[in-house]
Short mmCIF file of C-alpha atoms in Angstrom, two decimals:
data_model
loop_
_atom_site.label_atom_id
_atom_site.label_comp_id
_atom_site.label_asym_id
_atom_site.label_seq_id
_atom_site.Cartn_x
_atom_site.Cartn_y
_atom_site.Cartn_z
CA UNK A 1 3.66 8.70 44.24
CA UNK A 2 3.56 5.00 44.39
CA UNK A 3 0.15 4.72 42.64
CA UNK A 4 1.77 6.95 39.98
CA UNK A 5 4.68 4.43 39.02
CA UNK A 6 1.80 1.36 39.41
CA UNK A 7 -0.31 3.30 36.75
CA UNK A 8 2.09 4.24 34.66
CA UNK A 9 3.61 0.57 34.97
CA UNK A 10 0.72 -0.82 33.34
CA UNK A 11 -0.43 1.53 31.16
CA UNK A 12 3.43 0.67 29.44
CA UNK A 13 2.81 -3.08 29.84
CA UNK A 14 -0.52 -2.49 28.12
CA UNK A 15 1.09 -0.87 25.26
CA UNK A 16 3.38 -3.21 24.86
CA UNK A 17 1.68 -5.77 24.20
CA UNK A 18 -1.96 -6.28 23.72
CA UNK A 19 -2.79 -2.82 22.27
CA UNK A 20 -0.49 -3.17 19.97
CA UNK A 21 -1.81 -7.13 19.03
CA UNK A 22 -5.34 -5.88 18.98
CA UNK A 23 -4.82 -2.75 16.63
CA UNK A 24 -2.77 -4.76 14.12
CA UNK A 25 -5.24 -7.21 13.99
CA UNK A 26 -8.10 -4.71 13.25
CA UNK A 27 -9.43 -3.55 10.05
CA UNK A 28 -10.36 -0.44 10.44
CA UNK A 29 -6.43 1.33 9.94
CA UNK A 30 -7.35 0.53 6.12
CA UNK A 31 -10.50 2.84 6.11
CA UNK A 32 -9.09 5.43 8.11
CA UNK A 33 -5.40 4.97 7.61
CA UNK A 34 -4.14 8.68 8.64
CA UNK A 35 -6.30 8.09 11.83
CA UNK A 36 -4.58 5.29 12.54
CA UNK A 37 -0.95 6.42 11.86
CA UNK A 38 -1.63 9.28 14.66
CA UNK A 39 -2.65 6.48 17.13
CA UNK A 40 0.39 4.18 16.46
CA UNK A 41 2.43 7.34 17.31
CA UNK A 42 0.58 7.94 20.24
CA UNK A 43 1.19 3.99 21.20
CA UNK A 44 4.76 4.49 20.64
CA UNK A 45 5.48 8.01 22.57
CA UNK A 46 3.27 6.97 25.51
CA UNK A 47 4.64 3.38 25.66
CA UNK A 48 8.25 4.47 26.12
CA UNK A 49 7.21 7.80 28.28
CA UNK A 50 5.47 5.23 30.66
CA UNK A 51 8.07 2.88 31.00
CA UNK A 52 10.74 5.55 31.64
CA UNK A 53 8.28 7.60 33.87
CA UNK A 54 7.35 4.46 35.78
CA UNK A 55 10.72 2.97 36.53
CA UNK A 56 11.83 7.37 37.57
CA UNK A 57 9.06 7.58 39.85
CA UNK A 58 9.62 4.60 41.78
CA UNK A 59 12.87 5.51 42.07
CA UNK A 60 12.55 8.82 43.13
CA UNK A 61 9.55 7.82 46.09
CA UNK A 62 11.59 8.26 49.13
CA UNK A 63 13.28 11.15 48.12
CA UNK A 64 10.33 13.11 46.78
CA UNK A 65 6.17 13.60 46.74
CA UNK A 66 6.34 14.22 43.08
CA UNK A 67 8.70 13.81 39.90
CA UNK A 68 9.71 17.43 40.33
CA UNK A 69 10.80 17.26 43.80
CA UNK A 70 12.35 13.81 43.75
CA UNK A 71 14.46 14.96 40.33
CA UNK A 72 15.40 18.08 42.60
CA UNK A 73 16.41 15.52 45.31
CA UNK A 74 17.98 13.49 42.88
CA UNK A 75 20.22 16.48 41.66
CA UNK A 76 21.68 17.41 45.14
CA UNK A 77 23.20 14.30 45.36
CA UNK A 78 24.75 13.55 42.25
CA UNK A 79 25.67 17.43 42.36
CA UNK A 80 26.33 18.13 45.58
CA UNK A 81 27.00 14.56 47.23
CA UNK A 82 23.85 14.74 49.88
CA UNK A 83 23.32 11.78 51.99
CA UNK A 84 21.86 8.92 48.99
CA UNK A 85 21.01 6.88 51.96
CA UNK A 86 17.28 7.47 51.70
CA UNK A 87 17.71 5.49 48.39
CA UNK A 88 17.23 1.85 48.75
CA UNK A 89 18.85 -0.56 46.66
CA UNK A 90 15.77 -1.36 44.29
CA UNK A 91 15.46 2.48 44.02
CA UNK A 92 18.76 2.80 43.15
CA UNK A 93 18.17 0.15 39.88
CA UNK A 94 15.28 1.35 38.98
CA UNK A 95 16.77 4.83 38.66
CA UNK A 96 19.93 3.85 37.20
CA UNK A 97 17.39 1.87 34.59
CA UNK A 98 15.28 4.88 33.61
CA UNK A 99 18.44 6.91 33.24
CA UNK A 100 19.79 3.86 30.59
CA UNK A 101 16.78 3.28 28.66
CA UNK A 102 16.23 6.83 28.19
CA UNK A 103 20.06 7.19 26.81
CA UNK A 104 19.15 3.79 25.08
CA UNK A 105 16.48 5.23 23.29
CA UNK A 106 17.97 8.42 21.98
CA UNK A 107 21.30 6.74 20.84
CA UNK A 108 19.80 4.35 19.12
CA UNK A 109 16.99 7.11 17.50
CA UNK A 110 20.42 9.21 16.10
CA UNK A 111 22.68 5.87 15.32
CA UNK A 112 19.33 5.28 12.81
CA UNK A 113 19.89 8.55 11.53
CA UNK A 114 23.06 8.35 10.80
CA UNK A 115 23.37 4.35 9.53
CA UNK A 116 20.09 5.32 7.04
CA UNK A 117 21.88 9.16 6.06
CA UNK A 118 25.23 7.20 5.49
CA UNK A 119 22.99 4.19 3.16
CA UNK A 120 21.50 6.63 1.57
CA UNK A 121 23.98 9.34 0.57
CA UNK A 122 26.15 5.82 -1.04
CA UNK A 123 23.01 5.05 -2.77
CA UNK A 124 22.42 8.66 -3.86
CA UNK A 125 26.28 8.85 -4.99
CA UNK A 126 26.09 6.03 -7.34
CA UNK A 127 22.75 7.06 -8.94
CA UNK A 128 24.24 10.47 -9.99
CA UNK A 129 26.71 7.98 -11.86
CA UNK A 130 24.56 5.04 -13.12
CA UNK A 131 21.22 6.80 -13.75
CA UNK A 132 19.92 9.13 -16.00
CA UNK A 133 17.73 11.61 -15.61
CA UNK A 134 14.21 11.00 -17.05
CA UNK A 135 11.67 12.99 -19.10
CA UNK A 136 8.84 12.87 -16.30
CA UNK A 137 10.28 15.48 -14.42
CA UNK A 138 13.15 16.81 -11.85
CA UNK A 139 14.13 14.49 -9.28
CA UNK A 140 13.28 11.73 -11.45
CA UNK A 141 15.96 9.42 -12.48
CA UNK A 142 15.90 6.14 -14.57
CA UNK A 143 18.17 3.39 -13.83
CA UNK A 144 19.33 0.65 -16.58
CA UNK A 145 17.73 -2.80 -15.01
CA UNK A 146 15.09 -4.57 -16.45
CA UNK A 147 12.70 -5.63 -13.41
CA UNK A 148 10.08 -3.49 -12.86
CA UNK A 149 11.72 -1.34 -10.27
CA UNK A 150 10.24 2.16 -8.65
CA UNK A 151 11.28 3.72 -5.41
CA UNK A 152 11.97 6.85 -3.84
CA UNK A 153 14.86 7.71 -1.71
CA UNK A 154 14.35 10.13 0.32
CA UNK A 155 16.63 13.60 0.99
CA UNK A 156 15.09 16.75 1.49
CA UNK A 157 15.68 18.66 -1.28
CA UNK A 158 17.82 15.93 -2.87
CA UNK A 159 15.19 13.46 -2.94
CA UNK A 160 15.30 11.69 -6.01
CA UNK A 161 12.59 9.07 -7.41
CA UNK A 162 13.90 6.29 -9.24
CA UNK A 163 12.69 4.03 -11.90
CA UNK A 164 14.09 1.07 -13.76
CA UNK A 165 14.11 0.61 -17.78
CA UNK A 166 11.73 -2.77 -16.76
CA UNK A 167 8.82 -0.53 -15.29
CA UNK A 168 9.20 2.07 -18.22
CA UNK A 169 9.00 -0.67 -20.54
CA UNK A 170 5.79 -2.44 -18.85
CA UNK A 171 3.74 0.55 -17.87
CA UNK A 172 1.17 2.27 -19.89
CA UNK A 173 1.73 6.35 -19.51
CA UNK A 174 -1.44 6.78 -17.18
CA UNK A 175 0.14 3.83 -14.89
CA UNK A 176 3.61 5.28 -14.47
CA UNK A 177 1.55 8.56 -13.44
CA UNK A 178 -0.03 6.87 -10.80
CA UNK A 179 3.40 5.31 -9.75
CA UNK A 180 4.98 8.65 -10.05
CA UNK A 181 2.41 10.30 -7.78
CA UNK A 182 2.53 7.29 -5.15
CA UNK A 183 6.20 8.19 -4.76
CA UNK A 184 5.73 11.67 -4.52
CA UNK A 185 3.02 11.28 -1.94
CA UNK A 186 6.14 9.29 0.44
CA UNK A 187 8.49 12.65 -0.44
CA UNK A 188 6.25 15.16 0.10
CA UNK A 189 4.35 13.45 3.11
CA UNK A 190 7.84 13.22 4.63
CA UNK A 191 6.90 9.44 5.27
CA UNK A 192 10.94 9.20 6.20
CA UNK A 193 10.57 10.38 8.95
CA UNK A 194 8.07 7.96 10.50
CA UNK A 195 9.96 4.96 8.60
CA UNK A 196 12.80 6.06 10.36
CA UNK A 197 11.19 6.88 13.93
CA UNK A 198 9.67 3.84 13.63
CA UNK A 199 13.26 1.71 12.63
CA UNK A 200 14.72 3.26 15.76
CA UNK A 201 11.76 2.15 17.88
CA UNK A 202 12.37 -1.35 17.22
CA UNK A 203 15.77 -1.38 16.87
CA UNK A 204 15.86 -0.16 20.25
CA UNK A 205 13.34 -2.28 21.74
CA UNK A 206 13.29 -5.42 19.37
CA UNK A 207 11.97 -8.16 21.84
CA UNK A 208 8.80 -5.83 22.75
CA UNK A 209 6.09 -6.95 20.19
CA UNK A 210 4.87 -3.53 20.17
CA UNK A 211 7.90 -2.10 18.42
CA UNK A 212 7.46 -4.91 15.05
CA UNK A 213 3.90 -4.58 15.35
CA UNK A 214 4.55 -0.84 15.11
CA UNK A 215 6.60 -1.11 12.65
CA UNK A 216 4.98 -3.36 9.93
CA UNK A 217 1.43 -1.26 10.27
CA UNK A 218 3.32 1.86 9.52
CA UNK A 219 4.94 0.59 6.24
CA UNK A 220 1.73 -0.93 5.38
CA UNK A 221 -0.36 2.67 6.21
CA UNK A 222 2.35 5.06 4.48
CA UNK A 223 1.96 2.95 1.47
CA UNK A 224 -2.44 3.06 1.99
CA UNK A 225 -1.72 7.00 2.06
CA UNK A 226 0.44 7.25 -0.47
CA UNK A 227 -2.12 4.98 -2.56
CA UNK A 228 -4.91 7.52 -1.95
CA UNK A 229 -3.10 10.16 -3.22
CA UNK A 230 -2.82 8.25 -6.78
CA UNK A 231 -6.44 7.57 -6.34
CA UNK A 232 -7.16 11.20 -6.52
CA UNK A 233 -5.84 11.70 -10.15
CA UNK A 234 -5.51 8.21 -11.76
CA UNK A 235 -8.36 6.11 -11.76
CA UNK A 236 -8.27 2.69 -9.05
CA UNK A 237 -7.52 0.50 -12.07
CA UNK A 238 -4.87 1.90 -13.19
CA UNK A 239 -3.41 1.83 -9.80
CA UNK A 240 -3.91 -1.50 -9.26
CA UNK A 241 -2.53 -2.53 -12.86
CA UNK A 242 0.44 -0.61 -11.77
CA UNK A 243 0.61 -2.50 -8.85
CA UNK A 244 -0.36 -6.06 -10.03
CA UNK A 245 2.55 -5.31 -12.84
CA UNK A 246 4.97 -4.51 -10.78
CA UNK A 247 4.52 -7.32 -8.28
CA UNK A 248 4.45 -10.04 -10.78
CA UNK A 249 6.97 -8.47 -13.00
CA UNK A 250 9.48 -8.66 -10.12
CA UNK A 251 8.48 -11.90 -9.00
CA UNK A 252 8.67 -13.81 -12.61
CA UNK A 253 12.24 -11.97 -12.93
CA UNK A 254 13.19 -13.05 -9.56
CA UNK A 255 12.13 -16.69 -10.10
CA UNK A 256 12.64 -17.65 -13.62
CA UNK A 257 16.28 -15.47 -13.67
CA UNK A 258 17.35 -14.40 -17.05
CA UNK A 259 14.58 -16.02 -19.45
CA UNK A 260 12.66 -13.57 -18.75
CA UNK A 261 14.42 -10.24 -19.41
CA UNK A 262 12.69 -7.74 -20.60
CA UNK A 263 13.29 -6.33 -23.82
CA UNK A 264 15.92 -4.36 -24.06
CA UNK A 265 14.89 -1.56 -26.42
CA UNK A 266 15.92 1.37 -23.56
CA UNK A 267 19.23 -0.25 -23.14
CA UNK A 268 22.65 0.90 -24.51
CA UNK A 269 24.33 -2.25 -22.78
CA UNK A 270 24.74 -5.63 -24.36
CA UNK A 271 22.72 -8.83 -23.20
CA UNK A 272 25.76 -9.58 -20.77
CA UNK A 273 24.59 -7.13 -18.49
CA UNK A 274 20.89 -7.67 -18.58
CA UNK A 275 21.58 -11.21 -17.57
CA UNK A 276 24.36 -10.32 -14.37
CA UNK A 277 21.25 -8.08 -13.89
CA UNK A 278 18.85 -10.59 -13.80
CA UNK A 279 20.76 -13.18 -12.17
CA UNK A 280 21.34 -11.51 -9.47
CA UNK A 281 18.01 -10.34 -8.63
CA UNK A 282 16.64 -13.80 -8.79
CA UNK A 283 19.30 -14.66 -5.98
CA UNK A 284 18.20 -12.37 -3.50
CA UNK A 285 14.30 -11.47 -4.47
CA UNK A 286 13.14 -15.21 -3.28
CA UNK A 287 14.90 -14.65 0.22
CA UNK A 288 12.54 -11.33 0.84
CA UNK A 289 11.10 -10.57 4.07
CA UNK A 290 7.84 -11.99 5.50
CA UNK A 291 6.70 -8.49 6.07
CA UNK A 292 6.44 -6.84 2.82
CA UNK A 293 3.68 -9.66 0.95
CA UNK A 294 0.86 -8.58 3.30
CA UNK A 295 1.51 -5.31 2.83
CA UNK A 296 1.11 -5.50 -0.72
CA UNK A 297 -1.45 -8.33 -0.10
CA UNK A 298 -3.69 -5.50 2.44
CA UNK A 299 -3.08 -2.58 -0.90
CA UNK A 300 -4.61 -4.61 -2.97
CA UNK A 301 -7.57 -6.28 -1.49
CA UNK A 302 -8.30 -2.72 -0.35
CA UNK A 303 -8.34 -0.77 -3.82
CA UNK A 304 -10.29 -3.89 -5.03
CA UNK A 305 -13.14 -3.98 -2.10
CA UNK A 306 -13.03 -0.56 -0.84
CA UNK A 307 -14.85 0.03 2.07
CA UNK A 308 -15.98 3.09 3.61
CA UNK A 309 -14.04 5.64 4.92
CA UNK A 310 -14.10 5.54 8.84
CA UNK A 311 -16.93 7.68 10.15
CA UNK A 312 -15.70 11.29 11.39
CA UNK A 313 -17.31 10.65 14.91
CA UNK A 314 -15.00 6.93 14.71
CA UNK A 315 -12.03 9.47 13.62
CA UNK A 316 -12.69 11.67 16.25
CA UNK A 317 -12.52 8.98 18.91
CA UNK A 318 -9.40 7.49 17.78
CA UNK A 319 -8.30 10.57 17.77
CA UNK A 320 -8.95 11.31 21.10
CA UNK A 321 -8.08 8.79 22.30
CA UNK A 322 -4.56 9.30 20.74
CA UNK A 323 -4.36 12.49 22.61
CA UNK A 324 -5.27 11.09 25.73
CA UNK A 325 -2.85 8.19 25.73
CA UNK A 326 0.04 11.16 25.58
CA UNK A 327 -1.46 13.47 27.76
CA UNK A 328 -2.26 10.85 30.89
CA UNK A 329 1.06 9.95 31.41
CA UNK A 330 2.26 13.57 30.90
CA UNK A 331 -0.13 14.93 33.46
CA UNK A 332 0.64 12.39 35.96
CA UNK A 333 4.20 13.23 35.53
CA UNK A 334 4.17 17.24 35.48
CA UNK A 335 1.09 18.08 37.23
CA UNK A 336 1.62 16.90 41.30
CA UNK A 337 4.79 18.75 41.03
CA UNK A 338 3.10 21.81 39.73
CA UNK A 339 0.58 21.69 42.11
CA UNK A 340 2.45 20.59 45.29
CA UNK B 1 31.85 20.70 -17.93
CA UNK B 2 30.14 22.23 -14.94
CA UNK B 3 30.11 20.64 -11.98
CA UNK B 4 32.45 17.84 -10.58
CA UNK B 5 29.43 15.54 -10.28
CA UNK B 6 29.23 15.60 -14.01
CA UNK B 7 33.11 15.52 -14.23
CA UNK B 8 33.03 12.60 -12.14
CA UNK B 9 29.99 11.06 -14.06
CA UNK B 10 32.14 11.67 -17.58
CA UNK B 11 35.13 10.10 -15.69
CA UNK B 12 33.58 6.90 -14.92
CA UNK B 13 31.60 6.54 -17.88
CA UNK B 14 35.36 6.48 -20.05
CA UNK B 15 36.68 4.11 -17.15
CA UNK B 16 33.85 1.68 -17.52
CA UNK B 17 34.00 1.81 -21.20
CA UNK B 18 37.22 1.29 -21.73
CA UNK B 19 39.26 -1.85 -20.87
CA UNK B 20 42.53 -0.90 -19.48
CA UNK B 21 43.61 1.24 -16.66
CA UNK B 22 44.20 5.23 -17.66
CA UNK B 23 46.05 7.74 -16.36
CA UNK B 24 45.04 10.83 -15.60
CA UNK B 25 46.57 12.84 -18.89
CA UNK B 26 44.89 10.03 -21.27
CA UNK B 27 41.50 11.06 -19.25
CA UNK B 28 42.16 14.66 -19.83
CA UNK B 29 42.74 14.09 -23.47
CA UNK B 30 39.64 11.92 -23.77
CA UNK B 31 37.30 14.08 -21.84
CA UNK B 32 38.32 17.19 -24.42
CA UNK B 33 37.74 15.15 -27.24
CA UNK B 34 34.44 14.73 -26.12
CA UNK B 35 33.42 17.62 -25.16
CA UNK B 36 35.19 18.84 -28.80
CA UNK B 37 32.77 15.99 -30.60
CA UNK B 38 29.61 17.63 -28.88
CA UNK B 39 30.27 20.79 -30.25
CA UNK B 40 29.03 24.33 -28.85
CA UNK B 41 30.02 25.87 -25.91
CA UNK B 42 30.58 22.74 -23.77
CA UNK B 43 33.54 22.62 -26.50
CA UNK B 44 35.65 25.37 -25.33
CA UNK B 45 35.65 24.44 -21.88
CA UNK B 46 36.66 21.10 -22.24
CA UNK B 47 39.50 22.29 -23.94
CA UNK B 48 40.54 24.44 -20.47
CA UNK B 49 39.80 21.37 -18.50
CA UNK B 50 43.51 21.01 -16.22
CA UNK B 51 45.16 17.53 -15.25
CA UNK B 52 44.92 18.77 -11.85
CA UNK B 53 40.93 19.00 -11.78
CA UNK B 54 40.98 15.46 -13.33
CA UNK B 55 43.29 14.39 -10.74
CA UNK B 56 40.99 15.93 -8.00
CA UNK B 57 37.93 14.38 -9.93
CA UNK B 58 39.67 10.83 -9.62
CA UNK B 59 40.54 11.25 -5.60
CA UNK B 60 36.94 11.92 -4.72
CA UNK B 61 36.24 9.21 -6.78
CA UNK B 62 38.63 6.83 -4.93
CA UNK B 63 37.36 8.12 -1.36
CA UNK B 64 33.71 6.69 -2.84
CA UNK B 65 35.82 3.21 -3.03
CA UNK B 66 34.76 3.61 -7.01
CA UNK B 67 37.95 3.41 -8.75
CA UNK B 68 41.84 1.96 -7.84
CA UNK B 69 45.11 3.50 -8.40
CA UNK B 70 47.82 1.32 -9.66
CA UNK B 71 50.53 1.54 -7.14
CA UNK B 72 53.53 0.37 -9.18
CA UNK B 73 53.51 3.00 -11.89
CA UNK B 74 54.26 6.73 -12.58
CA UNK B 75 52.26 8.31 -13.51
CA UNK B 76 49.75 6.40 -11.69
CA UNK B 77 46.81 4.64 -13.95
CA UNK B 78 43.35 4.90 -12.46
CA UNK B 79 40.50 1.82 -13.05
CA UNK B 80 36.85 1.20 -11.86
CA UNK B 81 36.76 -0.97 -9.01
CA UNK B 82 33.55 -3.02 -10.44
CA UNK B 83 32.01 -2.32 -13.68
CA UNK B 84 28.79 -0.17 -14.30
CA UNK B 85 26.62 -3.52 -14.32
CA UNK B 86 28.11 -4.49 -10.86
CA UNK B 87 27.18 -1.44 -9.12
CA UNK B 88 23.99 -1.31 -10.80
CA UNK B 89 23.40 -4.97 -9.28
CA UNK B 90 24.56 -3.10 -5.90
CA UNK B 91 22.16 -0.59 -5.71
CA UNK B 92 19.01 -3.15 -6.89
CA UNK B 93 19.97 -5.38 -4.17
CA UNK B 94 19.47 -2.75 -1.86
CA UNK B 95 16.06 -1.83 -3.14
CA UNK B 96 14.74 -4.91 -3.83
CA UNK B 97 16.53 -6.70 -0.49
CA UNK B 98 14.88 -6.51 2.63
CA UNK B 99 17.31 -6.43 5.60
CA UNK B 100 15.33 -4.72 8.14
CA UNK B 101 17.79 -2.30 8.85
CA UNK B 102 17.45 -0.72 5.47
CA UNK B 103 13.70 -0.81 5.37
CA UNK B 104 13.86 2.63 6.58
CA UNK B 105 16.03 3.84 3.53
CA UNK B 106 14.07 4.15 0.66
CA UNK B 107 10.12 3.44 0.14
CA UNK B 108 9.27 1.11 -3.04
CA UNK B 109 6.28 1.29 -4.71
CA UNK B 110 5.62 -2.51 -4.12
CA UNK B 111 7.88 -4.52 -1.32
CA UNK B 112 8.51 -8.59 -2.11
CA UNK B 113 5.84 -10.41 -2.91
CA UNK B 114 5.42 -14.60 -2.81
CA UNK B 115 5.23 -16.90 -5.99
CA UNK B 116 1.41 -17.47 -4.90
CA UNK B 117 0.85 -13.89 -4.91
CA UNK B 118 2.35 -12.82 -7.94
CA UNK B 119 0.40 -15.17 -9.52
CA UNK B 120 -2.99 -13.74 -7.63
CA UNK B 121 -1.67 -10.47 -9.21
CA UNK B 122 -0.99 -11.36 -12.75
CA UNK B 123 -4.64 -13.38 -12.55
CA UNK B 124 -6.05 -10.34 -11.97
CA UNK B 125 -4.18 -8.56 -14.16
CA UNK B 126 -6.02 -10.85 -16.79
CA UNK B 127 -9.47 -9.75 -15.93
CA UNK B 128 -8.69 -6.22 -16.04
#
């Protein structure tokens, strides 16, 4: 029992923090980005199943040989008001910890939920108003501004992808196919739900350098995957015009305000609004996060010197490994109580 | 006139375009004429369209914080709370911002780059 919580102890300090350094530092994700995706998962369930499991079985040591017997123990006396007096005081906190972090952790996974469902439903109300829909398909809208704008937002079957007049006007046909299909790839991969699993995480946790290490190398691999899905109909220079456009379109708008606005053959507004347009992307574009550039940065430099796909043996491992970093935990957890 | 989301779209578009606040019968009478001007089936309809669906149309449209009642007058006059230009601004600065508590709303095809960067990019543009 006490080995159990000292295992499980480190194992969460070692996910915590140099795992997570090491992996984000590595190069492989890039080859094998799916791969790694499953193992930053893995880091993520078996890092907070550790911690919780670690601080529980302490807790639960005098009380109990295993988890199931100590939870049992546990139960009679918040149930039935048994003696607690086996209990010592750092039992007592390390319990009452478990039992807070776990809470911690859901709350804050459904407040994501609902702060991204409420963003996004606001977001989704005003494009039914502002944008129109555009000839490249259903759940494609266009949106009067004149950076080069494309996103998707996310919504089941209400998903919608949007671009801007800016990226219309820029993009040869076979590029705004490729941007089209790198969107699609986030819907139909259901990439939301990892961006948002992943927002909780370090919401949640957000002095743990796991849960921002997490974080950044999943928006950086959803965007690899979504890449290689472009890659299987549009050609890798197309993709990377697309992307080289796009990046300095929005940064010359964002820096050099409303000289540069595009011209404004899709729009039914006058040059007032093009410039409030303008203007006020160039106040808030130069402030952008840190995190984003390398992403973009790490896209690039990969379409432009690919390198091999990981080896399926490599795969295999990470794999693996993956699976064993949940099941260890999990095992030590479930299993004494199941045989005892 | 189908749905209220395109009721509500038609509403806002006359609000935006025009300068003064409406009222409810004045949107009625403008969203007919409309409808009359595109001809065909759509024409009938628009005809049919009641001041109390407009009225509804203009509530949900207040609840979304999207347009004001004048509280002095009878009947009351309606108006956009920003113009269309505004909330497009709105919605760009939540794509193209990057508070990281909306990073998990939408996924862009390319996040914020640097000066330097963008200037890596467009060099590179020039050699393909």
């Amino acid at each position: 029992m006490f080995w159990t919580s000292y295992f499980l102890a480190v194992l969460a300090l070692v996910l915590a923090w140099p795992v997570p350094v090491l992996l984000s530092r590595a190069a492989w994700p890039a080859r094998a980005p799916f791969t790694a995706m499953v193992l930053w998962q893995a880091i993520a369930l078996a890092g907070g199943l550790s911690m919780i499991g670690a601080m529980l079985v302490y807790g639960l040591e005098p009380v109990g040989d295993n988890l199931i017997a100590g939870l049992r123990a546990l139960a009679g006396m918040v149930l039935y008001n048994e003696p607690t007096t086996a209990l010592g005081f750092w039992h007592l906190f390390a319990l009452s910890a478990a039992a807070l972090l776990s809470a911690h952790l859901v709350f804050t996974l459904l407040l994501t939920y609902v702060k991204i469902e409420r963003q996004r439903r606001r977001h989704r109300e005003l494009l039914a108003l502002l944008a129109s829909p555009s000839a490249d398909g259903p759940g494609t809208v266009v949106i009067n501004h004149d950076s080069p704008v494309a996103y998707c937002l996310p919504g089941g079957a209400r998903s919608v992808t949007v671009l801007s007049d800016g990226l219309m006007a820029r993009l040869e046909p076979a590029e705004l196919r490729a941007v089209l299909i790198h969107e699609n790839a986030h819907l139909s991969q259901r990439h939301d739900l990892l961006l948002w699993a992943f927002a909780a995480w370090r919401q949640a946790l957000p002095w743990f350098p796991t849960t921002r290490y997490a974080q950044l190398a999943v928006n950086s691999l959803i965007e690899m995957l979504a890449d290689d899905v472009a890659l299987r109909s549009e050609s890798k220079a197309t993709l990377i015009k697309a992307i080289a456009l796009v990046a300095g379109g929005a940064s010359s708008a964002a820096s050099d305000g409303p000289a540069v606005a595009a011209p404004a053959e899709a729009g039914s507004l006058g040059t007032g609004s093009f410039s409030a347009g303008s203007f006020s992307t160039g106040s808030f574009s130069t402030t952008g996060g840190a995190d984003s550039p390398r992403t973009t940065a790490s896209r690039v430099s990969r379409l432009l010197s690919p390198e091999p796909p990981l080896k399926p043996a490599y795969r295999a491992l990470v794999l693996a490994a993956s699976a064993l970093l949940l099941a260890a935990p999990t095992a030590l957890l479930i299993v004494p109580g199941l045989l005892g | 006139m189908a749905s209220l989301g395109e009721l509500e779209r038609a509403v806002m578009d006359l609000l935006w375009a025009g300068q003064e606040a409406a009222t409810a019968n004045t949107l009625r009478d403008l969203l007919a004429r409309d409808s009359e001007a595109e001809g065909g089936s759509a024409g009938h309809q628009g005809k049919d369209l009641a001041v109390t669906t407009v009225l509804t149309v203009l509530s949900r449209l207040e609840k979304k914080g999207l347009v004001e009642r004048e509280r002095g007058t009878r009947p009351h006059r309606y108006q956009a709370v920003s113009s269309r230009e505004d909330h497009t601004a709105e919605l760009m600065h939540e794509v193209l911002g990057s508070a990281p508590d909306r990073e998990a709303v939408l996924a862009r095809f390319i996040g914020s780059v640097t000066e330097s960067e963008a200037a890596t990019l467009r060099k590179l543009l020039g050699e393909h």
